Tab-separated table of C-alpha atoms in Angstrom:
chain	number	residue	atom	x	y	z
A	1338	UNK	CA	0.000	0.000	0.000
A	1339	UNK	CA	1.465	3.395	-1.153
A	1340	UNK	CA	0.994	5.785	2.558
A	1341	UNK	CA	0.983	9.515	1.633
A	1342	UNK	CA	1.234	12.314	3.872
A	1343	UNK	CA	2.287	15.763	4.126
A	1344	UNK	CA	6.044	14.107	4.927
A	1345	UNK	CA	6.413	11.515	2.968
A	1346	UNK	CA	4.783	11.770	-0.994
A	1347	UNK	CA	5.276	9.655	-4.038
A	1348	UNK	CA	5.892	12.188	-6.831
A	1349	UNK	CA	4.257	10.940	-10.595
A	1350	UNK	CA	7.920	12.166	-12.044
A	1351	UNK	CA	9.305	9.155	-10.464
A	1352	UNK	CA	7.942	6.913	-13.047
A	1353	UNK	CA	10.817	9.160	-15.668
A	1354	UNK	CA	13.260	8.907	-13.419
A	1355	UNK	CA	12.922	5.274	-13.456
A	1356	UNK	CA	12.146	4.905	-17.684
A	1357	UNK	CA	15.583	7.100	-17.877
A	1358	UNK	CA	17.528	5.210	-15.374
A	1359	UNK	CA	16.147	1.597	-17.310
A	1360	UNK	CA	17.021	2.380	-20.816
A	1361	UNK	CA	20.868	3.569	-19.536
A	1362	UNK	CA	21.095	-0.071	-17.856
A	1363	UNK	CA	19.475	-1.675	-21.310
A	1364	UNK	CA	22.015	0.631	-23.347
A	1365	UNK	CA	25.045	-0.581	-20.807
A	1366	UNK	CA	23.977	-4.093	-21.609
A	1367	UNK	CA	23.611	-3.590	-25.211
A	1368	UNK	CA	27.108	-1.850	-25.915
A	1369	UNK	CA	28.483	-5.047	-23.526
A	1370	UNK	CA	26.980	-7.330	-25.976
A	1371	UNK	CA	28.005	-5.507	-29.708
A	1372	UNK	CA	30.934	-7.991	-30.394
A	1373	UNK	CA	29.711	-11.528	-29.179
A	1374	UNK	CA	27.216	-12.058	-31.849
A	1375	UNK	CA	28.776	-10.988	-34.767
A	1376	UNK	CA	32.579	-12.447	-33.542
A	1377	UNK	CA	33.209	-14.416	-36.568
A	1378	UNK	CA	32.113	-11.072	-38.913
A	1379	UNK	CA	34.248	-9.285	-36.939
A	1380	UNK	CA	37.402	-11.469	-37.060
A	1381	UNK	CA	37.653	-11.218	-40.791
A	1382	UNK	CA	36.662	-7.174	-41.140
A	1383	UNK	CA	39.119	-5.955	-38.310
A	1384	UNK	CA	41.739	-9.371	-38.987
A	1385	UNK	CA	41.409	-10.095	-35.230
A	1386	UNK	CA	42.063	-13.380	-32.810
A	1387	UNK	CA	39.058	-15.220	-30.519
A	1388	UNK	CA	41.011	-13.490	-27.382
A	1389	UNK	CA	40.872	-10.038	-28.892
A	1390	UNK	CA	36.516	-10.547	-29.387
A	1391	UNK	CA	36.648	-12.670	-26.019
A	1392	UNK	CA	38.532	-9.186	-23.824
A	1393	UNK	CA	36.464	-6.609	-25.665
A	1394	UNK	CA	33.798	-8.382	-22.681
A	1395	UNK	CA	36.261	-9.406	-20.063
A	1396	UNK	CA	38.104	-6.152	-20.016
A	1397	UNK	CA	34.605	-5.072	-18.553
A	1398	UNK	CA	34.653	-7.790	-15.527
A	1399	UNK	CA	38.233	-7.092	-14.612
A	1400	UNK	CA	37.594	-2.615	-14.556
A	1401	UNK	CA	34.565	-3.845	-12.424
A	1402	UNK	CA	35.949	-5.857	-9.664
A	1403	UNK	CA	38.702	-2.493	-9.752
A	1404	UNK	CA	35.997	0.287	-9.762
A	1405	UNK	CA	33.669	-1.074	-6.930
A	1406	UNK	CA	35.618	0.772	-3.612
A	1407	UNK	CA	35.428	3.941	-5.943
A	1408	UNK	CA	31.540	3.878	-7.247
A	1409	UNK	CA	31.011	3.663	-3.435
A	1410	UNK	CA	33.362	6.665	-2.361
A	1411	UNK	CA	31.617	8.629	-5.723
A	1412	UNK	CA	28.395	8.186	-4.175
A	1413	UNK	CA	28.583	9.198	-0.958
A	1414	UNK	CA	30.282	12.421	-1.495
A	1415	UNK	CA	28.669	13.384	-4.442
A	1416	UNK	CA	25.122	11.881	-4.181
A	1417	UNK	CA	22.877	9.731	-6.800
A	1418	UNK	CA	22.706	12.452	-9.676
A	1419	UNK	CA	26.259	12.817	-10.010
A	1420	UNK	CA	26.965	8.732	-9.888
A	1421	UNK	CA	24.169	7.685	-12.304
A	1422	UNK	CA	24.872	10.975	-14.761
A	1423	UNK	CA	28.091	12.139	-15.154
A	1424	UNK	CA	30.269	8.544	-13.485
A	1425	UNK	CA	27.488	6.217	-15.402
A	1426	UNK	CA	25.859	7.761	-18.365
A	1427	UNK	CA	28.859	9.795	-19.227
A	1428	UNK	CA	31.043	7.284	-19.145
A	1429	UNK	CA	29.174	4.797	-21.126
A	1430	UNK	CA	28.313	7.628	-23.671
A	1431	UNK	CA	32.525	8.342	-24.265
A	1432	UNK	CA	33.059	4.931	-24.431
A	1433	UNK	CA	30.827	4.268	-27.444
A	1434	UNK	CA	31.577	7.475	-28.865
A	1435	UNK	CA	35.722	6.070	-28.681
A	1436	UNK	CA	34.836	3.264	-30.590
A	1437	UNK	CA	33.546	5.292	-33.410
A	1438	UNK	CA	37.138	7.015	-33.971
A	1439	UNK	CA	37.906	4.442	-36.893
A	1440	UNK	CA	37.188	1.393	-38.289
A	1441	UNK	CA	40.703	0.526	-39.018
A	1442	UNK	CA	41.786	-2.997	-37.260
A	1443	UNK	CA	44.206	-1.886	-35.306
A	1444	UNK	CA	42.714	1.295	-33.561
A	1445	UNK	CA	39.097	-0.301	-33.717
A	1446	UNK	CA	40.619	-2.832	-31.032
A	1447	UNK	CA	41.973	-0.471	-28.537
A	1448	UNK	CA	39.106	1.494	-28.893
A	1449	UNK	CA	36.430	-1.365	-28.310
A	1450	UNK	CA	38.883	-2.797	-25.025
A	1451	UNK	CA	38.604	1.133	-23.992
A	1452	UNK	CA	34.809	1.087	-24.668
A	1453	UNK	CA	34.588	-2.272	-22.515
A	1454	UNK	CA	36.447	-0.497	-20.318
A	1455	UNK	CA	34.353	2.537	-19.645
A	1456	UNK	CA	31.496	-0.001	-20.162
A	1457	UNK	CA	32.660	-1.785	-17.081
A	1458	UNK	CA	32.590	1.126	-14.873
A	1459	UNK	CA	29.360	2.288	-16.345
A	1460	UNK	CA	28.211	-1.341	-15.227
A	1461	UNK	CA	29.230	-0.606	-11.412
A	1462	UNK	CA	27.910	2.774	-10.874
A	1463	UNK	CA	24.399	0.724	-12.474
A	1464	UNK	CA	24.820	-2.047	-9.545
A	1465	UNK	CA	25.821	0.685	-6.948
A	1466	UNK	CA	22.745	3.014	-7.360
A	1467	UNK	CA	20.065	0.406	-8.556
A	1468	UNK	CA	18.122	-0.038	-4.929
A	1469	UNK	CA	19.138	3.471	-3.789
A	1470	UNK	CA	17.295	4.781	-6.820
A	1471	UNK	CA	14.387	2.757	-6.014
A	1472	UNK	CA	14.381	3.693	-2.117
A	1473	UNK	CA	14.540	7.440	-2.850
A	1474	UNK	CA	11.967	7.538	-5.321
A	1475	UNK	CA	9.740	4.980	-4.688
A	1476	UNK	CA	7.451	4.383	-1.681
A	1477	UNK	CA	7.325	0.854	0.004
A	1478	UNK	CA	4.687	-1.008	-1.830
A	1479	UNK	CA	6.699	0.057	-5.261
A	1480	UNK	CA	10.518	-0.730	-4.668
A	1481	UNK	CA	10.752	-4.344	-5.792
A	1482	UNK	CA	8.740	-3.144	-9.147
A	1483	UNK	CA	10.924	-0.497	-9.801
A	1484	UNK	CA	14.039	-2.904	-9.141
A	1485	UNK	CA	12.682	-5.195	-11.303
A	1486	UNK	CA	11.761	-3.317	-14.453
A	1487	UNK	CA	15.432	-1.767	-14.280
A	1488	UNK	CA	16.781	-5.437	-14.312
A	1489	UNK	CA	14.509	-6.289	-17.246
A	1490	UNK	CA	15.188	-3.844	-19.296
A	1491	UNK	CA	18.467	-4.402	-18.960
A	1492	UNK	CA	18.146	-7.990	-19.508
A	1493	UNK	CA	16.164	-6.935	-22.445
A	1494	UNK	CA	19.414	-4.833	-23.539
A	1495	UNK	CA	21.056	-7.816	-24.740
A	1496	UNK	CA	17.965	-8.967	-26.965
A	1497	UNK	CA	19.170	-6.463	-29.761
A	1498	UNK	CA	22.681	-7.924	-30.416
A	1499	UNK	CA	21.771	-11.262	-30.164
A	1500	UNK	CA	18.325	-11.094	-32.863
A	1501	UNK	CA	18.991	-7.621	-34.897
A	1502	UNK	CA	23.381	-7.492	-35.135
A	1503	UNK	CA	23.849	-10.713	-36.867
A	1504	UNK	CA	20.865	-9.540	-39.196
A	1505	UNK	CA	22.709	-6.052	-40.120
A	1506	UNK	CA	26.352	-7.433	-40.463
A	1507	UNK	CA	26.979	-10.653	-42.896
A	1508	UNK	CA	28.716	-13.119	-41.685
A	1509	UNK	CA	31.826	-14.925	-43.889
A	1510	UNK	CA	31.254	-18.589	-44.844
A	1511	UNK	CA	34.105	-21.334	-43.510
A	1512	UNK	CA	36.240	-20.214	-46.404
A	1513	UNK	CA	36.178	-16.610	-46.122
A	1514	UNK	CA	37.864	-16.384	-42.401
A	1515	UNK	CA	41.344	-14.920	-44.201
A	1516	UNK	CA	41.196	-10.895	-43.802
A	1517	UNK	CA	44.087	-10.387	-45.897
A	1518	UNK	CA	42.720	-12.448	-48.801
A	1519	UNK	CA	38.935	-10.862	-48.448
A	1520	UNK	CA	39.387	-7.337	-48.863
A	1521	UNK	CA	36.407	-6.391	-50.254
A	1522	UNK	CA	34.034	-8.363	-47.857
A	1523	UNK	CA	35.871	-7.279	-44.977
A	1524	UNK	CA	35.075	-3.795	-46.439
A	1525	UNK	CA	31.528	-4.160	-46.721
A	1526	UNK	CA	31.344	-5.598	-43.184
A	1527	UNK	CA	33.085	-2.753	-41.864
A	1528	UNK	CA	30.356	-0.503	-42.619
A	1529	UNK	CA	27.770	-2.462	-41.488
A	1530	UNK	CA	29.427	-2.806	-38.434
A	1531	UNK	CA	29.615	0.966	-38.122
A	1532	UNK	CA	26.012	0.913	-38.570
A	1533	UNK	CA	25.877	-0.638	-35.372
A	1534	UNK	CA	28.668	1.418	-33.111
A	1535	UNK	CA	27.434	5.102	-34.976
A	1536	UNK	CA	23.470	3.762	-33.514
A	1537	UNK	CA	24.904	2.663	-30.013
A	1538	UNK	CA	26.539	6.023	-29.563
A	1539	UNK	CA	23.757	8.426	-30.514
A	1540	UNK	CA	21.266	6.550	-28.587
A	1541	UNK	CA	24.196	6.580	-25.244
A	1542	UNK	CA	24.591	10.167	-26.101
A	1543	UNK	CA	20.868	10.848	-26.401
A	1544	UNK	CA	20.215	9.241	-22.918
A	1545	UNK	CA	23.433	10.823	-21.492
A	1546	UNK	CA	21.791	14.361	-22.029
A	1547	UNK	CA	18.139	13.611	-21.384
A	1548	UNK	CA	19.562	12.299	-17.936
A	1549	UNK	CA	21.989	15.988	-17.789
A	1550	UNK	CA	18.518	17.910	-18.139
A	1551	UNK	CA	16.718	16.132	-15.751
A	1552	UNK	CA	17.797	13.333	-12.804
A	1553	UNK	CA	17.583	15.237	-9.724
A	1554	UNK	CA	19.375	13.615	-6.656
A	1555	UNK	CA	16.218	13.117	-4.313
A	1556	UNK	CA	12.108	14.101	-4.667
A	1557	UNK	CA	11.795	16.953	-2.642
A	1558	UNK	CA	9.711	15.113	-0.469
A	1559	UNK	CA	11.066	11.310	0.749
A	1560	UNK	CA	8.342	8.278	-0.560
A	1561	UNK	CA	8.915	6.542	2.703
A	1562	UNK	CA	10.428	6.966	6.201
A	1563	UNK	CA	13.444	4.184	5.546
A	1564	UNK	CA	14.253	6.798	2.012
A	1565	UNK	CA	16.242	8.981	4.616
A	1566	UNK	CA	16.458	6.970	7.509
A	1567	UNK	CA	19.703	7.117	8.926
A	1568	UNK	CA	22.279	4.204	7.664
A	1569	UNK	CA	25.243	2.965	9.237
A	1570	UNK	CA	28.847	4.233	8.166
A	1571	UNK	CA	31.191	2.043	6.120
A	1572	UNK	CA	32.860	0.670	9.042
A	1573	UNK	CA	29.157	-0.552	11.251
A	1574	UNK	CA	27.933	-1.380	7.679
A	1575	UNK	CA	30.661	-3.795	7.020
A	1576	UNK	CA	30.739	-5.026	10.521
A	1577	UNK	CA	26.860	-5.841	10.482
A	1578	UNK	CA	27.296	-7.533	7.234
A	1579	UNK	CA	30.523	-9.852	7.850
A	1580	UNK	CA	29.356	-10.292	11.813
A	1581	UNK	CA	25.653	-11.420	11.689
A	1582	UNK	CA	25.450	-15.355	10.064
A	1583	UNK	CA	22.005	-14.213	8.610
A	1584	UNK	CA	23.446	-11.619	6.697
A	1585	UNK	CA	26.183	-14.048	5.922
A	1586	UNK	CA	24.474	-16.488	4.381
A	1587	UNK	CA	21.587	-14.378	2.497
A	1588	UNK	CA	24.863	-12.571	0.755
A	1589	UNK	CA	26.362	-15.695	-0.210
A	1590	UNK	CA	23.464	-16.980	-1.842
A	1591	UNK	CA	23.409	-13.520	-3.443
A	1592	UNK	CA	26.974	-13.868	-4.778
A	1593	UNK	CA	26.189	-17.675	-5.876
A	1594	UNK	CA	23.711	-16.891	-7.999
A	1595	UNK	CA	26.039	-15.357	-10.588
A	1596	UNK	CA	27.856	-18.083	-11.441
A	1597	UNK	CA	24.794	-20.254	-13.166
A	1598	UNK	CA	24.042	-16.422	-14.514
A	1599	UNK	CA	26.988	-17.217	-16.744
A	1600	UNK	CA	26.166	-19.747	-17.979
A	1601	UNK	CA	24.098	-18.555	-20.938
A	1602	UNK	CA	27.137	-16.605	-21.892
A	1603	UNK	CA	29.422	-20.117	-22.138
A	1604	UNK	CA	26.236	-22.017	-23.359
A	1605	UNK	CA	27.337	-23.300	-26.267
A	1606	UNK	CA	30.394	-25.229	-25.087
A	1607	UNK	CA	28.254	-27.317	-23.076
A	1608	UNK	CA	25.662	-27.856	-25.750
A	1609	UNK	CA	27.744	-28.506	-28.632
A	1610	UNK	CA	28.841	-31.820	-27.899
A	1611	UNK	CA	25.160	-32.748	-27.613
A	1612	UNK	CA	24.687	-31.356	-31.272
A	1613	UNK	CA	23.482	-28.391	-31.119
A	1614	UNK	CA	24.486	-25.536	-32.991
A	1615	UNK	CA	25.283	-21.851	-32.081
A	1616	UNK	CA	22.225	-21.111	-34.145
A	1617	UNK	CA	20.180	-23.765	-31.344
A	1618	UNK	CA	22.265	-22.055	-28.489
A	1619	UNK	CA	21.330	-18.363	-29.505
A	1620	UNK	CA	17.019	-19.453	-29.849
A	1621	UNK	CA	17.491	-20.619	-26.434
A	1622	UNK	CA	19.498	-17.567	-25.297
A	1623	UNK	CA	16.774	-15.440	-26.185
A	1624	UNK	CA	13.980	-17.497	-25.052
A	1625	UNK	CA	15.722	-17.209	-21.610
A	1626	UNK	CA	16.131	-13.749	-21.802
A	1627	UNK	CA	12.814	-12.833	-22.995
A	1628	UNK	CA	11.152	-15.083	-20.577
A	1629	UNK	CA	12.637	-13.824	-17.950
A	1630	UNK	CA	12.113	-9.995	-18.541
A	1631	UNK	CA	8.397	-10.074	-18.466
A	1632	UNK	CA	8.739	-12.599	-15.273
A	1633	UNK	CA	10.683	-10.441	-13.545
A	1634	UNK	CA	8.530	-7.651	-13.812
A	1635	UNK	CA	5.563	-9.989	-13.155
A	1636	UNK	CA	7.109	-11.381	-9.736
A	1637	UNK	CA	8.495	-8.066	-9.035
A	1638	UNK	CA	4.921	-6.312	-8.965
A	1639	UNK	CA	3.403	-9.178	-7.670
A	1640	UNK	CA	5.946	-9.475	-4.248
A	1641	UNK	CA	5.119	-5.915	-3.726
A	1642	UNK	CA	1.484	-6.761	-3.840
A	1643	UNK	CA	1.741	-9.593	-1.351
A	1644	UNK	CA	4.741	-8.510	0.958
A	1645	UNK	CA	6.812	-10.682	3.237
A	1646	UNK	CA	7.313	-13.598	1.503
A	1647	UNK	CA	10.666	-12.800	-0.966
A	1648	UNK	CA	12.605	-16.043	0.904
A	1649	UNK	CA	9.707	-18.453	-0.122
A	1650	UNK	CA	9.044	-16.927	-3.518
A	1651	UNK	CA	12.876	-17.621	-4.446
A	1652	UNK	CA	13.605	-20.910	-2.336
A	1653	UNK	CA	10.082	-21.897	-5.205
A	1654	UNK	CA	12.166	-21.058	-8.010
A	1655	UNK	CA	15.699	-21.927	-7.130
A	1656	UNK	CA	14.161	-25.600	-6.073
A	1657	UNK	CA	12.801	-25.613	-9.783
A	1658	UNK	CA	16.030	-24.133	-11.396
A	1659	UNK	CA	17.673	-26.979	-9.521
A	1660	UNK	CA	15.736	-29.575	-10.877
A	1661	UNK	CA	15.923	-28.615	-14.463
A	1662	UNK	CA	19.860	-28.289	-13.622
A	1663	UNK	CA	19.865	-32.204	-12.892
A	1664	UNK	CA	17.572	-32.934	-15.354
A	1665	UNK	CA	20.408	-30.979	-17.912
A	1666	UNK	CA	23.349	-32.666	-16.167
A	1667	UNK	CA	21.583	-36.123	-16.754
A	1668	UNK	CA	21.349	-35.166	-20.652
A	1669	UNK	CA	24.835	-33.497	-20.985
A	1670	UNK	CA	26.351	-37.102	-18.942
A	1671	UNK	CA	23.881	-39.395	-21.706
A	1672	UNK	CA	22.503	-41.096	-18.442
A	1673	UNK	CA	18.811	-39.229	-19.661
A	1674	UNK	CA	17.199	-40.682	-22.403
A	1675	UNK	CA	18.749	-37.577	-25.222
A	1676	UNK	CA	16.269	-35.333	-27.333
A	1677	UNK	CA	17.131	-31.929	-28.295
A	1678	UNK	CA	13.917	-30.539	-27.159
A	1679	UNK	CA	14.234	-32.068	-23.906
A	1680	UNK	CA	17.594	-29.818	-24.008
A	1681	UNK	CA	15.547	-26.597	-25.050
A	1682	UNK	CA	13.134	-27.064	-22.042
A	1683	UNK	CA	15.640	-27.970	-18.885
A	1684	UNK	CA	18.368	-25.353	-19.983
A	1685	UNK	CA	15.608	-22.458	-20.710
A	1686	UNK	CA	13.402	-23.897	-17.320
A	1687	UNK	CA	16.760	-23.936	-15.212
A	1688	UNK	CA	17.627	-19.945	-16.657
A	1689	UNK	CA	14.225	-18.461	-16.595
A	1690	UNK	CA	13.599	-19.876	-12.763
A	1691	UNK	CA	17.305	-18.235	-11.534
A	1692	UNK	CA	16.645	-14.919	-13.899
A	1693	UNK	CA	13.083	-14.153	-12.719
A	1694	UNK	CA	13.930	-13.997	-9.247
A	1695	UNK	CA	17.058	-11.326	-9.290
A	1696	UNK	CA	15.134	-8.223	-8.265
A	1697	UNK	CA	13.752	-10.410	-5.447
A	1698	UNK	CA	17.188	-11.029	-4.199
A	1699	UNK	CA	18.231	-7.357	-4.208
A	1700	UNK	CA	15.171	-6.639	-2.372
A	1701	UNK	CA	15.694	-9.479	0.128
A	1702	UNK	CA	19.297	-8.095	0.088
A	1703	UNK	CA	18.243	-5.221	1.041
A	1704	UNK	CA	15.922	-6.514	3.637
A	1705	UNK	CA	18.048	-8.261	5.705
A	1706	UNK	CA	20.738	-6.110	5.989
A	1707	UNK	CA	19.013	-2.702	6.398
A	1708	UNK	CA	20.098	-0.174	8.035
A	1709	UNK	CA	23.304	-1.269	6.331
A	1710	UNK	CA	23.753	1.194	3.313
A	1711	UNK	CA	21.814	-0.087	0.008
A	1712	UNK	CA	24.697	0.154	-1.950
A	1713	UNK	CA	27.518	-1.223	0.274
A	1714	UNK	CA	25.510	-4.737	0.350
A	1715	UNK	CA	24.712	-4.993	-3.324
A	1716	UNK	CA	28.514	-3.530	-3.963
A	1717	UNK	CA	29.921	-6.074	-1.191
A	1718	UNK	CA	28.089	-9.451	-2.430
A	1719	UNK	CA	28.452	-8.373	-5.881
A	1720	UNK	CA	32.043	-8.589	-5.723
A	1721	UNK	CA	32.034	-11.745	-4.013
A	1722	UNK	CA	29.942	-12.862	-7.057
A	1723	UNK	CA	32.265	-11.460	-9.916
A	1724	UNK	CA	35.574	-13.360	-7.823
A	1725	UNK	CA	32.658	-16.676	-8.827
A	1726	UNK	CA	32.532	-15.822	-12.503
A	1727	UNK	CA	35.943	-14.832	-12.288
A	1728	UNK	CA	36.585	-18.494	-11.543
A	1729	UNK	CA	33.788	-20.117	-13.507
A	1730	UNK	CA	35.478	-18.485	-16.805
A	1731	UNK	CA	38.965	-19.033	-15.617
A	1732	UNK	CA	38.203	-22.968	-15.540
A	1733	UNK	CA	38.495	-22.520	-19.184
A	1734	UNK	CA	41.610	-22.067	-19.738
A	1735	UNK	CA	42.278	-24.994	-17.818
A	1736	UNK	CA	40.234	-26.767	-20.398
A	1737	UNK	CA	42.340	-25.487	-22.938
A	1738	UNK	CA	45.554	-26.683	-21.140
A	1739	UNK	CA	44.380	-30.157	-20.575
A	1740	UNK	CA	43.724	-30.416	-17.052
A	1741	UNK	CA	40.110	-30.741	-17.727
A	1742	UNK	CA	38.938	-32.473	-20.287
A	1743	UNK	CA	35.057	-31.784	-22.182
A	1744	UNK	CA	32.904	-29.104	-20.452
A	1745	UNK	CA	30.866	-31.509	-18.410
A	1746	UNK	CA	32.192	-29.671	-15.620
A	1747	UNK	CA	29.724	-26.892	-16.279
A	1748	UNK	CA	26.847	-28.856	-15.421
A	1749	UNK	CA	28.863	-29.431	-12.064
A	1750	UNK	CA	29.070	-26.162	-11.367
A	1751	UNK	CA	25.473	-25.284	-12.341
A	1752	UNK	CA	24.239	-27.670	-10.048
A	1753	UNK	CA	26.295	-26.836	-6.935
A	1754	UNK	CA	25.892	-22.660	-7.546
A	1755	UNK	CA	21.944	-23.347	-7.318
A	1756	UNK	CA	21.677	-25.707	-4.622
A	1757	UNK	CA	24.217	-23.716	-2.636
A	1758	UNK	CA	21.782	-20.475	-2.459
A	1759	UNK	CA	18.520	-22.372	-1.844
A	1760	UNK	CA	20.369	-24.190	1.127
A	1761	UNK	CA	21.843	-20.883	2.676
A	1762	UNK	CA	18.060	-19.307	2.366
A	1763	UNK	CA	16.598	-22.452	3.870
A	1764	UNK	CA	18.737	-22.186	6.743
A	1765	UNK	CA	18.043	-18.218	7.622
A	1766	UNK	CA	15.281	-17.100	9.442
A	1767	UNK	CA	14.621	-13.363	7.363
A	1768	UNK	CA	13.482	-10.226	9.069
A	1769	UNK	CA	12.468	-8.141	6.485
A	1770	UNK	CA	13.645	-4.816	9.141
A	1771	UNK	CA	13.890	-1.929	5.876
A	1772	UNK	CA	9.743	-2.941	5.627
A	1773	UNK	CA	8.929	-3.685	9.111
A	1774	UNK	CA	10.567	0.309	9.310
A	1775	UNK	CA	8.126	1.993	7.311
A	1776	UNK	CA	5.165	-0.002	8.459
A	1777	UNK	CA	5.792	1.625	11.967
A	1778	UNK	CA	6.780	4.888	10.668
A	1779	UNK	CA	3.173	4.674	9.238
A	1780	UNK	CA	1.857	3.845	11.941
A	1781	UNK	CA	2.909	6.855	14.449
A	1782	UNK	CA	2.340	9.368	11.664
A	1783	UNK	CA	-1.073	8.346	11.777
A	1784	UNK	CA	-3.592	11.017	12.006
């Protein structure tokens, strides 16, 4: 229930300042996504290697894990505005505009690994203001919507690369791969490639200024009493998260989750050897994705409809993710009878289950370890989460050294990273203190 009084009001603007704020994070995903679709197009028009197409993205996770202590310092001392404008929107808006310096080889790879660069930091200052956003501008019975459509629409971001890129730039047959001996094709991909970069940057650039003209720091009236309740410092905040074992274990689950998040991003290693193609790989990428947007939004509104129940709502969905995990591992280790629909439905059940349910985790996040600073607990588990993917990705190289052999080991992995959350949750008994706040706050400013 939305509570208005003459001290704490829910302004109609907020509903911009959250369309804004959305289409930067689908933008930020969008840019992170230009070159994975369109690698092999790529490789012959700018004549460059798998690891040059592979750190135009992982540039973006190493300038993340670097930039989280900053985006933290930035927004304290110089508020939302200044973190979601000039540190987020700015950035992301110079980084495409860098990559549209030249479409030479040479140059167009340092300025795509500056671009995932900038992209990177974009990405924090995104994770470090999403629930602050939604706690100064939204009243109680509206947060988890708000945190939800953001992480749709951003899931949403990578829709466009994935169906429309590959669509705009050809791609070379098997014997077309040699850039020196394909001049003219790699030409004529060139420039349909900076079709793509010339569109990413006006639209970043477009945003950038809409957000310069209008995204104050704070309504001028707070939506709820927790908006500017009084938080703990750094040093209490990191104290009440690393001290309390319910706080422990609802950030670990947090940070777990991002490992079977990968996933989708290294699906087609695992699927391959079952016989599918990357053509079967990217339906079921964007069946996941698309899925998942309009759940999240769905479970998002819904949650704030019916509140108090975010643990049992995701312990529901992790216990199906899980299943549809096994069920995958059984077809990846040929112990399930094999059918490459039965594929299509556990991989996309298994993603859909863990994607629907990430604004819910922020929110329960949030929750738990209120009056611990919004963005110090997303920043703090969030980092736990990238040193997971860190690892996930880095198994691959032991893959390509020998030590592992086949990518069964994924399905290991995506097992364990779901079962590990559902059993933290299971085992904490959640307060939901940032709600049970306001609720009293209503209460005594009752007429």
């Amino acid at each position: 229930m939305v509570v208005e009084s003459a001290e704490y009001r829910a302004y109609p603007r907020r509903w911009y300042i959250l369309a804004i704020y959305s289409i930067f994070a689908s933008l930020q995903a969008c840019i992170f996504n230009t070159w994975g679709p369109i690698a092999q197009s790529a490789k012959l028009a700018f004549c460059w290697s798998d690891a040059v197409v592979a750190w135009t993205g992982n540039v973006m996770l190493l300038v993340g894990i670097i930039a989280v202590p900053i985006s933290y310092s930035i927004l304290n001392f110089s508020g939302l505005r200044t973190t979601v404008v000039w540190s987020g929107s700015g950035v992301l808006a110079a980084g495409a505009l860098i990559r549209c310096i030249s479409m030479d080889g040479s140059i167009q790879q340092w300025t795509s690994l500056l671009c995932g660069a900038l992209n990177g930091w974009s990405s924090i200052m995104i994770e470090c203001t999403l629930t602050v956003m939604s706690v100064k501008w939204f009243p109680a019975g509206e947060r988890t919507t708000a945190t939800g459509m953001v992480i749709a629409t951003q899931m949403a971001g990578l829709i466009p690369p994935a169906l429309l890129f590959p669509r705009i730039v050809q791609e070379p047959t098997a014997n077309q791969t040699n850039c020196t001996e394909n001049i003219e094709l790699a030409e004529e991909i060139r420039t349909e490639v900076s079709y793509i970069l010339y569109a990413e940057a006006a639209l970043a650039c477009v945003v950038f200024f809409a957000m310069v003209l209008h995204f104050p720091d704070a309504p001028p009236s707070p939506p709820s009493p927790s908006a500017t309740a009084q938080r703990f410092n750094i040093k209490e905040g990191l104290s009440n998260i690393f001290t309390s074992p319910k706080n422990i274990l609802t950030g670990f689950a947090f940070s777990c989750i991002t490992v079977p998040m990968m996933w989708i991003t290294v699906a087609n290693q695992n699927l391959h050897p079952l016989g599918l193609t990357q053509k079967d790989t990217g339906y079921i990428g964007t069946i996941i994705i698309a899925s998942a947007v309009t759940m999240n939004i769905f479970n998002s509104r819904l949650s704030d409809k019916f509140s108090g129940h975010l643990k049992t709502t995701i312990c529901c969905f992790l216990t199906v993710s899980l299943a549809a995990a096994l069920w995958l591992a059984l077809l990846c280790f040929e112990i399930a009878p094999f059918s490459k629909p039965a594929v299509y439905i556990a991989a996309i059940v298994c993603m859909v289950s863990l994607r629907c349910i990430i604004a819910l985790f922020y929110e329960l996040l949030m929750e738990v370890h209120y009056p611990t600073p919004e963005s110090l607990a997303s920043l703090t588990w969030g980092q736990l989460g990238r040193v997971f993917s860190t690892i996930f990705l880095g198994m691959f190289s032991l893959e390509s050294a020998g030590v592992l052999h086949g990518f069964n080991w994924m399905n290991y992995c995506l097992v364990i990273f779901i079962a590990l959350p559902l059993l933290s949750l299971l085992l904490v008994r959640v307060e939901y203190n940032r709600s049970d706040h306001d609720r009293t706050e209503a209460l005594v400013h009752c007429p």
